[in-house]
Coordinates of C-alpha atoms in Angstrom, one line a residue:
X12 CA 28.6 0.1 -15.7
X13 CA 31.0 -1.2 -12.7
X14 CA 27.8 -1.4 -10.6
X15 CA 25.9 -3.3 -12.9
X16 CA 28.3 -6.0 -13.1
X17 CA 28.2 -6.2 -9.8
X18 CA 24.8 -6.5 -8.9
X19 CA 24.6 -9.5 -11.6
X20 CA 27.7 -11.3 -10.0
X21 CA 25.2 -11.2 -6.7
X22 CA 22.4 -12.4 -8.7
X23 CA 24.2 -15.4 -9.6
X24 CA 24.9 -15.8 -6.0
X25 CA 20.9 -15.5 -4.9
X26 CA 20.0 -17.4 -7.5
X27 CA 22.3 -20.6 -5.8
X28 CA 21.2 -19.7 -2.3
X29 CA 18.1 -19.1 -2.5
X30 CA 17.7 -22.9 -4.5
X31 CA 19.3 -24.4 -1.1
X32 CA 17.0 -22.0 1.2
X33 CA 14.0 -24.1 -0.2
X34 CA 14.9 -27.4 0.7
X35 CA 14.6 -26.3 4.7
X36 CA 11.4 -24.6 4.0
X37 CA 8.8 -25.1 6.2
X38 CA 5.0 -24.9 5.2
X39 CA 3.1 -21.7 7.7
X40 CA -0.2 -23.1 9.5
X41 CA -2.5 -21.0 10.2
X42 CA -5.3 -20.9 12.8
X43 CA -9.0 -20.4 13.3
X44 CA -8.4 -16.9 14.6
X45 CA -6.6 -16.3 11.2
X46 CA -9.7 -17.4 9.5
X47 CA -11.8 -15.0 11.6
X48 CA -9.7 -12.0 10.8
X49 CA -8.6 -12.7 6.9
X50 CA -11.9 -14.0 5.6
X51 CA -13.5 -12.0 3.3
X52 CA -15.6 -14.8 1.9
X53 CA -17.7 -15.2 5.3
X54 CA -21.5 -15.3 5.1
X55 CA -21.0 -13.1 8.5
X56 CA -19.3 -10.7 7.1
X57 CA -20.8 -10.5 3.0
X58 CA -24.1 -10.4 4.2
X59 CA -24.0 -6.6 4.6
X60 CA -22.1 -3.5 3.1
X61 CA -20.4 -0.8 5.2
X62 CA -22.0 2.3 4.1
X63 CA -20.2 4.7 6.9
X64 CA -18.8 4.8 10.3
X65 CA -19.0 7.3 12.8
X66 CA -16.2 6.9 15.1
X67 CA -16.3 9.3 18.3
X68 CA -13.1 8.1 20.6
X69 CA -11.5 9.9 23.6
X70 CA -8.1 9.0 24.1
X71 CA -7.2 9.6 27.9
X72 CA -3.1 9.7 27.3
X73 CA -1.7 9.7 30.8
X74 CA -3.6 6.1 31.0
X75 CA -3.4 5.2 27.6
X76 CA -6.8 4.3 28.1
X77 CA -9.6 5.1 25.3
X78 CA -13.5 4.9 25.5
X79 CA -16.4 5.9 22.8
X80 CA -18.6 4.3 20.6
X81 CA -18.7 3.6 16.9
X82 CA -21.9 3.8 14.7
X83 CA -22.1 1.0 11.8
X84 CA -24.3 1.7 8.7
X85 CA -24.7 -0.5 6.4
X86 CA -27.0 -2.0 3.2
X87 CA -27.5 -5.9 3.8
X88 CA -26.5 -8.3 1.1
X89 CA -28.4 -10.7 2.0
X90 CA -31.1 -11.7 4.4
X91 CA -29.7 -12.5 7.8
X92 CA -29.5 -12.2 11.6
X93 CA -25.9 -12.2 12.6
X94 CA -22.9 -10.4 11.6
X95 CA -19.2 -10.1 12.6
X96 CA -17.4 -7.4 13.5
X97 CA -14.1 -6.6 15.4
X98 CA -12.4 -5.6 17.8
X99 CA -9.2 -7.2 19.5
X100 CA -9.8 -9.4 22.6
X101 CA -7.9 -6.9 25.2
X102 CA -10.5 -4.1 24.8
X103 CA -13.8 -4.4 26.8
X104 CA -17.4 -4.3 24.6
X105 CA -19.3 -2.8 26.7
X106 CA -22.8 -3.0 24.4
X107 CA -24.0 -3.2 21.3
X108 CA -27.2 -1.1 20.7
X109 CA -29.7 -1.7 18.1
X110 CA -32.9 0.9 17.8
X111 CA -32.6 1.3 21.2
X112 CA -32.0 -2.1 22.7
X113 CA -29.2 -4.0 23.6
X114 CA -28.2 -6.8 21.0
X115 CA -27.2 -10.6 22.3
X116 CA -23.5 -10.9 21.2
X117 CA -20.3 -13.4 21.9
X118 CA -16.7 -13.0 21.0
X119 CA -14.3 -15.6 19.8
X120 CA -10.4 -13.9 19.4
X121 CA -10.9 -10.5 18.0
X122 CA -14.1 -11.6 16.3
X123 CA -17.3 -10.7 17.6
X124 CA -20.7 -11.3 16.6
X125 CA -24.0 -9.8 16.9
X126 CA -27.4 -11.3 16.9
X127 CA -30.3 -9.5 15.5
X128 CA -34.2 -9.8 17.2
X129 CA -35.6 -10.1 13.6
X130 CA -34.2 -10.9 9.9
X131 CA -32.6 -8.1 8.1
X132 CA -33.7 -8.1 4.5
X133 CA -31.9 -8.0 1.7
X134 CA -31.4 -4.2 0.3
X135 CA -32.3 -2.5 3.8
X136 CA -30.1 -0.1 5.0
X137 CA -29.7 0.1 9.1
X138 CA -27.4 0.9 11.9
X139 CA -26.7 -0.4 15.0
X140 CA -23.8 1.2 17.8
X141 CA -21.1 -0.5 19.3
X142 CA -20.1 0.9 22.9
X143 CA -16.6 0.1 24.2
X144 CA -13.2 0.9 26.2
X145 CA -9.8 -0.3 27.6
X146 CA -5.9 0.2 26.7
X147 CA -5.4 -0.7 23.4
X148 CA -1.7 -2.2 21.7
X149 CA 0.7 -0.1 22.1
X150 CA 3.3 0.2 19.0
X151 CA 6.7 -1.3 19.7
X152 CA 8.1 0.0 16.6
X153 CA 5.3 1.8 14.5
X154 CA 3.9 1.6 11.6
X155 CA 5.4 -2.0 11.2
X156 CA 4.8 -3.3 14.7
X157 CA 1.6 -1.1 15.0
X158 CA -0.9 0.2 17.5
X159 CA -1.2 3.2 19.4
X160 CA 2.0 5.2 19.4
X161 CA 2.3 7.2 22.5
X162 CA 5.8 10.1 22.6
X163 CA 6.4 13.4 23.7
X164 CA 7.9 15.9 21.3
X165 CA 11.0 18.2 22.2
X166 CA 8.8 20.8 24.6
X167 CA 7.6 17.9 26.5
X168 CA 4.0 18.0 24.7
X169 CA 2.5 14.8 24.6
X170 CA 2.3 13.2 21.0
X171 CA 0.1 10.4 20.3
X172 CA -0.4 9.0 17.1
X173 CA -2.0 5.3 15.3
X174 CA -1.0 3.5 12.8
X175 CA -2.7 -0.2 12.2
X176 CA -1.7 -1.2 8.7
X177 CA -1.7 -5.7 8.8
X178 CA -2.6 -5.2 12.4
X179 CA -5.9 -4.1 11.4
X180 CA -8.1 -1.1 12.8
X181 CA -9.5 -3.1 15.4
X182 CA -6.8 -2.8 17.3
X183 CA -8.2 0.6 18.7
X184 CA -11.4 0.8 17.0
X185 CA -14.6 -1.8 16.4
X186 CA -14.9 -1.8 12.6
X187 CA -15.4 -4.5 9.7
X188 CA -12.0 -5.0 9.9
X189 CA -11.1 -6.0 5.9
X190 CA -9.7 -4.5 3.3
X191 CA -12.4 -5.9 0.7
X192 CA -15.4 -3.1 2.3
X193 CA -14.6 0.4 2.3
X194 CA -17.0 2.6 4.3
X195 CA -18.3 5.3 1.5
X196 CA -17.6 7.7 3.8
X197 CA -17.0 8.5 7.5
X198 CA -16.8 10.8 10.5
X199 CA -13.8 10.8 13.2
X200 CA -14.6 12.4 16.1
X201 CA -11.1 12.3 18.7
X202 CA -11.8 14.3 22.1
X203 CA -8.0 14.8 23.2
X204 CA -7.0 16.9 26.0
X205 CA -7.3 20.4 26.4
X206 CA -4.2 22.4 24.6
X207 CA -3.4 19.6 22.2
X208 CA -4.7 19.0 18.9
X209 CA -6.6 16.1 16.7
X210 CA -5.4 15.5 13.1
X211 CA -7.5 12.7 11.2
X212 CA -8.2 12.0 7.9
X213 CA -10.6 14.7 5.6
X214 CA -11.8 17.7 6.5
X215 CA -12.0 19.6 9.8
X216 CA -15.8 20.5 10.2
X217 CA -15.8 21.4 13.6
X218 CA -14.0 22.0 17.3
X219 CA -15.8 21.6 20.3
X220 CA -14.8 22.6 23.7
X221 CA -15.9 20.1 26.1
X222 CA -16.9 20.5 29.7
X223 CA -14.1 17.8 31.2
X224 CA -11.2 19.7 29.6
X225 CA -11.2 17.8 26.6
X226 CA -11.6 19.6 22.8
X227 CA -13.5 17.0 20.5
X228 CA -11.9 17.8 16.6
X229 CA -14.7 16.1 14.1
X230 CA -13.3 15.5 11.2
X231 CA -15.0 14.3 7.5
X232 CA -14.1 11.9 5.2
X233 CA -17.0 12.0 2.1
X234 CA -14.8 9.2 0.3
X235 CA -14.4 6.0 0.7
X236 CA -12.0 5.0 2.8
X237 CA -10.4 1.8 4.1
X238 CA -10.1 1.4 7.3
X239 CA -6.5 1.1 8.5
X240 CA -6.2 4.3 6.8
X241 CA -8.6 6.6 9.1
X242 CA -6.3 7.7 11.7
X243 CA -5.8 9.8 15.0
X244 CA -2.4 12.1 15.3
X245 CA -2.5 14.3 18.7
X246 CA -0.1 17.1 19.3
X247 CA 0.7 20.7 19.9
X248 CA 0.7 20.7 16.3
X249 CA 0.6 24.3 13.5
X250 CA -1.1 25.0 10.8
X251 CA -0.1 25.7 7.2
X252 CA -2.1 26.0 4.1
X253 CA -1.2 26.0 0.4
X254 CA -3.1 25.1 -3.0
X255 CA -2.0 23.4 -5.9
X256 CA -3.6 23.9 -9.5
X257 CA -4.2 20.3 -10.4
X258 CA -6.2 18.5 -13.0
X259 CA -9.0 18.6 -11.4
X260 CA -8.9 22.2 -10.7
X261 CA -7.8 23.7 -6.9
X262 CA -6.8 21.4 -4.5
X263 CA -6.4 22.2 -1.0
X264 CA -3.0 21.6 0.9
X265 CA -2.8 21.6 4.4
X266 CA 0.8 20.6 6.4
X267 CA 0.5 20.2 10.4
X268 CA 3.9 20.2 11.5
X269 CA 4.9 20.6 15.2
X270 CA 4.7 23.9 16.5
X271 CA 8.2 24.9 16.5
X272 CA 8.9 22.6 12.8
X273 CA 6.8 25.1 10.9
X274 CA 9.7 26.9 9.0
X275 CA 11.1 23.4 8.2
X276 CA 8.1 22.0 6.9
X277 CA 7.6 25.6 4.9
X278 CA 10.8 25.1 2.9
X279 CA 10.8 20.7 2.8
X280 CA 7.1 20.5 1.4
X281 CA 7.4 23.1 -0.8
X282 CA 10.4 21.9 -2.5
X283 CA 8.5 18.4 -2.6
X284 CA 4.7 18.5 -2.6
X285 CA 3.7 20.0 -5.6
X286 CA 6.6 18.4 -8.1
X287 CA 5.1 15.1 -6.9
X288 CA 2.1 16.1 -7.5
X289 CA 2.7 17.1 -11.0
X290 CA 4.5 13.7 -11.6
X291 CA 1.7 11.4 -10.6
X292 CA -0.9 13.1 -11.6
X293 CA 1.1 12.7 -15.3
X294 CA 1.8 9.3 -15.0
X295 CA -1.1 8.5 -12.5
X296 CA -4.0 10.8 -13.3
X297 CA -5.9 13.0 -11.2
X298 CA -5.2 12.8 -7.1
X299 CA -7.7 10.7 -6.0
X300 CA -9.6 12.5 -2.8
X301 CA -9.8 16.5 -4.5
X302 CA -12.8 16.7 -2.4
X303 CA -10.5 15.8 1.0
X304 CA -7.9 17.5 0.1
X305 CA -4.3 16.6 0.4
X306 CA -3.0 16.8 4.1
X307 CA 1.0 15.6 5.5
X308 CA 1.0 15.2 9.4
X309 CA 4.4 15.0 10.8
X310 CA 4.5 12.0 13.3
X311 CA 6.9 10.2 15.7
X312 CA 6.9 7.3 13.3
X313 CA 8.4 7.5 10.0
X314 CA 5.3 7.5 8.0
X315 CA 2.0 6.0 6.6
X316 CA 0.0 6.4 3.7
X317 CA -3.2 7.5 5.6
X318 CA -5.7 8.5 2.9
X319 CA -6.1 12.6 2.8
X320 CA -3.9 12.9 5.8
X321 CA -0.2 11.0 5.0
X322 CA 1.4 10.6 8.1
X323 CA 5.3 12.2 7.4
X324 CA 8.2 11.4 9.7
X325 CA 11.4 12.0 7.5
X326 CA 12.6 15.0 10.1
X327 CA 12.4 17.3 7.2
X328 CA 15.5 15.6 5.1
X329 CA 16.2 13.6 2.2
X330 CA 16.4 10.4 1.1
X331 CA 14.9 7.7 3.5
X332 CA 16.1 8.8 6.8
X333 CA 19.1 10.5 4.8
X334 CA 19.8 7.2 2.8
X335 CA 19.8 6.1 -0.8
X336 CA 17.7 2.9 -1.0
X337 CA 18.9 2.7 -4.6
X338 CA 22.7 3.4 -3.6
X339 CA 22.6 5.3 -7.0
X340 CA 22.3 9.2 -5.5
X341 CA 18.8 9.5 -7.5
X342 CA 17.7 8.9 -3.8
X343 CA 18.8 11.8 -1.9
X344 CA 17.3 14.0 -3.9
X345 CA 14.1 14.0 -2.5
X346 CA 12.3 13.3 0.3
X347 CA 11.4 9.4 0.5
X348 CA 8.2 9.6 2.4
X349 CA 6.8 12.8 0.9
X350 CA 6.9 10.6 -2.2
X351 CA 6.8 7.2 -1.4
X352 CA 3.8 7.3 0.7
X353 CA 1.9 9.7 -1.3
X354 CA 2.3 7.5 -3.9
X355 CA -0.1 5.2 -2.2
X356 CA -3.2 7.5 -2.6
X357 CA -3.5 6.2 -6.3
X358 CA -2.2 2.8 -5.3
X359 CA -3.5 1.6 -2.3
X360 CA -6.0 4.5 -1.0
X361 CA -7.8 4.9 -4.8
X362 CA -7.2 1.0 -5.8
X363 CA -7.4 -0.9 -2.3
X364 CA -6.5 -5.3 -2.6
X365 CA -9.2 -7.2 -1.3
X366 CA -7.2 -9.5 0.4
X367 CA -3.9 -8.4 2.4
X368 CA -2.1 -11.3 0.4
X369 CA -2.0 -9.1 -2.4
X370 CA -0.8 -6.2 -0.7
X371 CA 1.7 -5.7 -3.9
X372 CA -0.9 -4.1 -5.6
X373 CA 0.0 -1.5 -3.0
X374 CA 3.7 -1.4 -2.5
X375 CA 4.9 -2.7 -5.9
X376 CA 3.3 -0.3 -7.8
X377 CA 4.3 2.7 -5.3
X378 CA 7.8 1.3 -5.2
X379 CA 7.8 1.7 -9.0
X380 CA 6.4 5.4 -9.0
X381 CA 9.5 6.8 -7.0
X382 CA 11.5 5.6 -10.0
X383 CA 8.5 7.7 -12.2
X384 CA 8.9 10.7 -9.9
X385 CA 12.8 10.7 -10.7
X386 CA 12.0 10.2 -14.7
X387 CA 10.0 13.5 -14.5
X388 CA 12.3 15.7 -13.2
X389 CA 15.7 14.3 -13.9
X390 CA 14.8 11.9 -17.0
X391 CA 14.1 8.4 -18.3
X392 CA 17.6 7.1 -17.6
X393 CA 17.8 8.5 -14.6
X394 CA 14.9 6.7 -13.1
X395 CA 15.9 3.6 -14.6
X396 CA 19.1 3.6 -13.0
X397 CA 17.3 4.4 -9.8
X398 CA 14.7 1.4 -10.2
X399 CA 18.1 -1.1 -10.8
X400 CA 19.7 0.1 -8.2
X401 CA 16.8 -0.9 -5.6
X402 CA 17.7 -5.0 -6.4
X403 CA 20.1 -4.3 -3.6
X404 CA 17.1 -4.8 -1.1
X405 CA 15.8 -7.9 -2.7
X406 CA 15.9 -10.9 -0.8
X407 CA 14.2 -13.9 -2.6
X408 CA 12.8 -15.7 0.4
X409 CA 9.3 -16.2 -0.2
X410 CA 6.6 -15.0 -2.9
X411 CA 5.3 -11.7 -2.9
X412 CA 2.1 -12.8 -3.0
X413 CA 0.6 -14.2 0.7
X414 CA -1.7 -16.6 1.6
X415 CA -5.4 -15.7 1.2
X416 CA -8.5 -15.7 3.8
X417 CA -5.7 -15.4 6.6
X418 CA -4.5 -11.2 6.9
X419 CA -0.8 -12.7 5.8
X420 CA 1.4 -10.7 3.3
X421 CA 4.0 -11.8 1.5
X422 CA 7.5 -11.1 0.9
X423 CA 8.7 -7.4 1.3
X424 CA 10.5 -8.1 -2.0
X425 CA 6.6 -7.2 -3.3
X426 CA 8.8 -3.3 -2.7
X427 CA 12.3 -3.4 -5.1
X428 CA 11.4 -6.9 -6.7
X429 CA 7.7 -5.5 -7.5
X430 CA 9.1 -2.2 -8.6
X431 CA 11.5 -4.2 -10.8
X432 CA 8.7 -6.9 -12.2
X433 CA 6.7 -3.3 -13.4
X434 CA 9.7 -1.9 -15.2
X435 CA 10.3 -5.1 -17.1
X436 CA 6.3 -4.8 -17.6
X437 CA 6.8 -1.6 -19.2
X438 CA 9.9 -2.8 -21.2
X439 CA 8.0 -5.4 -22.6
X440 CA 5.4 -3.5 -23.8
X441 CA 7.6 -1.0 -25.1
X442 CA 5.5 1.9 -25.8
X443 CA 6.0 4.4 -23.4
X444 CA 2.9 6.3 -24.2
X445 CA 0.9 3.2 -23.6
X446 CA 2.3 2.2 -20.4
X447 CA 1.2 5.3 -19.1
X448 CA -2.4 5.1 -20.5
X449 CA -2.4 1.5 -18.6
X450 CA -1.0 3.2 -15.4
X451 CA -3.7 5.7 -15.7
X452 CA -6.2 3.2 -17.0
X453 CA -6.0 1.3 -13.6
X454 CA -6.6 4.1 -11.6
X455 CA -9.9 5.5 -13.3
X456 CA -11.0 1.6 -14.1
X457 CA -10.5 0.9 -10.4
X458 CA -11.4 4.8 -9.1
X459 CA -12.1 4.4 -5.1
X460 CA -12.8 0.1 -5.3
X461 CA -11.0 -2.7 -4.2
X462 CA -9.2 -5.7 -6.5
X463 CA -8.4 -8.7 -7.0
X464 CA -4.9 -10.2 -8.6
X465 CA -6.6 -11.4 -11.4
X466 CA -8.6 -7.9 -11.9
X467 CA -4.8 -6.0 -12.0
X468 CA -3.2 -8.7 -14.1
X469 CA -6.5 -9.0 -16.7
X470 CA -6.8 -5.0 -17.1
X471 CA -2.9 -4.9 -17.9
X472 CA -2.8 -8.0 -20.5
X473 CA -5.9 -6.4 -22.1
X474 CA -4.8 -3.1 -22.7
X475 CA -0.9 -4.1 -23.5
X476 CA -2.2 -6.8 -25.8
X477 CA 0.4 -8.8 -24.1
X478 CA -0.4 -12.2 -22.2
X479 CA 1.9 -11.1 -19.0
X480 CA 0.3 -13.7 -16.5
X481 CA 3.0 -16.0 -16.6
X482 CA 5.5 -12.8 -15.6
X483 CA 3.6 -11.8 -13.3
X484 CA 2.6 -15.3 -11.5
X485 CA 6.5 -15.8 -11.8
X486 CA 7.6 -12.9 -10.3
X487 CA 4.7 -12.6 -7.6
X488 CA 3.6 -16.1 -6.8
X489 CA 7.4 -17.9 -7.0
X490 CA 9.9 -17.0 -5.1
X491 CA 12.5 -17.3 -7.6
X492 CA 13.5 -15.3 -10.6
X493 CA 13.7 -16.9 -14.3
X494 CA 17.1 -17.7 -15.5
X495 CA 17.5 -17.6 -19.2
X496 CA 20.1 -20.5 -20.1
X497 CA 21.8 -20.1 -23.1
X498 CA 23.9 -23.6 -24.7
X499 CA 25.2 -24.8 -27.7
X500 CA 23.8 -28.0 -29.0
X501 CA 24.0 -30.0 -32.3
X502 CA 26.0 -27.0 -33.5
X503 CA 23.5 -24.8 -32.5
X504 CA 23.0 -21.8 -30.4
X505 CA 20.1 -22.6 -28.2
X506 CA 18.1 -20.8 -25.6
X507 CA 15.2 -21.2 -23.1
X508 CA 14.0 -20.0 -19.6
X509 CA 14.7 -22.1 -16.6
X510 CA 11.5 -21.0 -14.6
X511 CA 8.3 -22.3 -12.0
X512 CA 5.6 -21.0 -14.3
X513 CA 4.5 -23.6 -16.6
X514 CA 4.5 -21.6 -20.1
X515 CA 6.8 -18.7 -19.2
X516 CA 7.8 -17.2 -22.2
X517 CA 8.7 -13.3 -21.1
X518 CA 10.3 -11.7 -24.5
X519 CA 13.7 -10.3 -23.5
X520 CA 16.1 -8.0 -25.4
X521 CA 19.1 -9.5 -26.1
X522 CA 22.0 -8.6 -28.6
X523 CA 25.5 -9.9 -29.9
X524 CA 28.5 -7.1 -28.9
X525 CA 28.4 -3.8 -31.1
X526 CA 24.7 -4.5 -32.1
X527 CA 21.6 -3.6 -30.9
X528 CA 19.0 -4.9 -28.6
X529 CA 16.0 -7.8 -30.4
X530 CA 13.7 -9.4 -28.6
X531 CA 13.6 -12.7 -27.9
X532 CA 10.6 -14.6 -26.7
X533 CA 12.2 -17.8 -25.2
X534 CA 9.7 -20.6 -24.1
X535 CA 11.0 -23.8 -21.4
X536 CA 12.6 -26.0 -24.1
X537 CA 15.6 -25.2 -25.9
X538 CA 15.0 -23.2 -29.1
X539 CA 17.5 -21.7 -31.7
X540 CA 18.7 -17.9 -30.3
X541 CA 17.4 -16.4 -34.1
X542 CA 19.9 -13.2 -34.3
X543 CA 22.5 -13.7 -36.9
X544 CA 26.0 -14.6 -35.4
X545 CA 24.9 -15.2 -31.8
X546 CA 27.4 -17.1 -30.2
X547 CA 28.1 -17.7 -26.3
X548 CA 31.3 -15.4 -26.5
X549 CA 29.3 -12.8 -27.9
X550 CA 25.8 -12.9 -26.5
X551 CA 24.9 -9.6 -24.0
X552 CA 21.5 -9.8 -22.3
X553 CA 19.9 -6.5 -21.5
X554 CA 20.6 -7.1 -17.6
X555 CA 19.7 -3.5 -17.0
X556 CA 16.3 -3.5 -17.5
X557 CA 15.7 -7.4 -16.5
X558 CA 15.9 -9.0 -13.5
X559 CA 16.9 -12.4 -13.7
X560 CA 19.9 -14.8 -14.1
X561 CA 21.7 -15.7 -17.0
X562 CA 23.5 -19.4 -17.4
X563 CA 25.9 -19.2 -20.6
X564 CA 26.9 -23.0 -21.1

């Protein structure tokens, strides 16, 4: 394919800049305000469990100003008498309430912590009420510079949505902010002005017409949830319901478009929805949330994988804003974000990362399923090609993987470059049947709980019967990609892998012209290339399928 050798003579081109980009590196410091917010180790915050929040916010959108409260339940790990929460340093705490009395409590950054009159035992379960207000972030470019996004849509309604991912939900709400404790369950509560409408996260369980011209919408989430997922979405917004016969029997779809968007979210949804659907639930296993149900939410911003309620703002089209991400056409079509971020309620919603550092557990795994959604309705090669195609985004300038205790991500390579190291996984272990029991595996293994690295990587070695950890701590913890060096010596056709990872030894199909592919299992020293008549004019590395660079001495 033209475009193939193309892609590979840029490859050889990263693989030389990128060597030069490290020498001006500069080691990231972080601060004691990092600490506070990434932690997940901190006797403050593992001495108790969240068990559920009730979150019960008006949002007053002519000030941008929001009040309420939030109640914390939770089961204590451990016997203590101060926790942390948080909530960002620009919002006022106006009390913290504890069985009726106001607890003691200071604030350092966005951290704030509470002092209890008497111990809390181990395996109690209790509650206690934070009280607070003010004029939270507002997005400058949501969801990736997020906060509160405030718009109006084409009749002038006003149109006010959140979105918090990295940022953390304590940027408008006082929560455990971590992805490492899900609440089991939770109840949003938004009192928005009267005439507009709240869309959050679960099910609607009630309207209430309040006596300041405000219309409280409760809504109930009976999953867990994590907490930059639960949401708020104002608007003059319609109602359309749909079903879809799944695995798990009837699940419930519900679209809220803008009023006048309804016939556009009719005919885009339904062409979209249900084959996704169909595809992950194949390749993923059953939706995660049947007992939420399955919500899209069309927002200013182009979209966010907000468990049981996916924010969608793709204006109805194709492709990602009408482009191919792949520059293959296996991109346009279908609708990027229909897929793309509903691919994150088995990757990211079901199995949540501890630790925002390994937020490729999220996005490199949902990167990969567009290219699965493709292979079920146009076939294998198709997908494949689509997957290849999306090297064109890779950038090579840092690891995927982030730097732990600190709420730092890594690299957005952990999209195409993740998406890519999970189709060479599944080339490796060449069983196509088995690579979708592992995909499914992880999801019912890891059903509604958070992970570690090492959990992922463990579960996928075990069941492949593959040692992958040095491909993945390669690709995920290295910025570079392995080059496999090919040279003749002592009359000899030799090979090996030029790589960071002490031991790397990824098996990689190879094959001499008009012949077919064999794997090799190279290791870091030179080794003879055993396939009969290999020579350096005649050696063809499968390219296609592997991303990394070739030297042919």
């Amino acid at each position: 394919m033209k475009q193939t050798g193309l892609l590979f003579s840029i490859l050889l081109v990263l693989i030389v800049t990128t060597a030069k980009a490290q020498l001006g590196a500069k080691k990231e410091t972080f601060t004691r305000a990092d600490t506070l917010r990434g932690s997940i180790t901190s006797p403050l915050r593992t001495c108790y469990d969240i068990n559920y929040y009730h979150l019960d916010v008006k949002f007053d959108i002519d000030n941008k100003f929001i009040s309420g409260n939030v109640l914390f339940k939770f089961t204590a790990e451990t016997d203590f008498t101060k926790l942390q929460f948080d909530l960002f340093s620009n919002l006022k705490l106006e009390k913290v309430v504890y069985k009726g009395k106001e607890l003691p409590y200071t604030r350092e950054f966005n951290a704030v912590f509470v002092t209890f009159p008497q111990t809390i035992s181990k395996g109690s379960k209790d509650q206690f009420t934070v009280y607070y207000s003010g004029n939270p972030v507002v997005a400058k470019r949501a969801p990736w510079d997020g906060g509160i996004e405030y718009n109006v849509d084409s009749l002038g309604h006003k149109w006010v949505s959140t979105a918090c991912q990295g940022m953390g939900a304590s940027v408008w709400w006082p929560t455990k902010d971590q992805q490492a404790d899900e609440a089991d369950s939770a109840l949003i509560s938004i009192s928005v002005p009267k005439g507009l409408k709240d869309v959050s996260n679960g099910r609607l369980r009630k309207v209430t017409q309040l006596k300041d011209g405000y219309t409280r919408f409760d809504w109930f989430v009976s999953q867990p949830i994590n907490n930059y997922n639960i949401e708020a979405n104002i608007g003059d917004y319609a109602h359309i319901t749909d079903t879809y016969m799944g695995e798990k029997g009837k699940l419930t779809l519900d679209y809220w478009p803008l009023s006048y968007n309804v016939a556009k979210a009719k005919k885009q949804f339904g062409a979209n929805v249900k084959p996704m659907l169909k595809a992950f639930e194949h390749w993923f296993g059953p939706y995660p949330f049947y007992e939420d149900g399955y919500k899209l939410i069309e927002t200013h911003h182009l979209g966010m994988e907000h468990q049981s309620g996916v924010a969608y703002g793709n204006h109805y089209g194709n492709g990602y804003l009408a482009r191919d991400l792949s520059g293959t056409g296996h991109g346009l079509k279908w609708d990027f974000i229909v897929v793309h971020e509903s691919g994150h309620e088995w990757f990211g919603n079901n199995i949540t990362s501890k630790d925002l550092a390994d937020m490729w557990i999220h996005e490199s795994f949902t990167n990969y399923s567009e290219s699965l959604f493709i292979e079920s309705i146009w076939g294998k090669q198709a997908g494949q090609e689509y997957v290849h195609g999306t090297r064109l985004g890779i950038q090579n300038d840092e690891p995927i993987v982030g730097t732990y205790g600190v709420n730092k991500e890594g690299s957005g390579d952990m999209y195409p470059k993740g998406g890519n190291l999970l189709n060479m996984i599944r080339t490796i272990i060449n069983d196509d049947e088995k690579w979708r029991e592992i995909l499914r595996g992880l999801n019912k293994t890891f059903y509604h709980q958070t992970v570690t690295y090492e959990q992922i990587v463990n579960y996928i070695n075990q069941q492949s019967g593959k040692n992958l950890t040095p491909v993945f701590d390669q690709y995920l913890k290295c910025k570079n990609i392995p080059t496999l060096e090919f040279m003749t010596l002592g009359g000899k056709f030799m090979c090996r892998w030029i790589a960071d990872v002490q031991g790397f030894n990824m098996p990689v199909k190879v094959k001499i012209k008009g012949g077919e592919y064999k794997y090799l299992t190279p290791k870091t020293r030179f080794a003879p290339v055993n396939i009969e008549g290999a020579t350096k004019d005649n050696i063809e590395v499968d390219t296609f399928n592997y991303y990394i660079g070739v030297l042919i001495d």
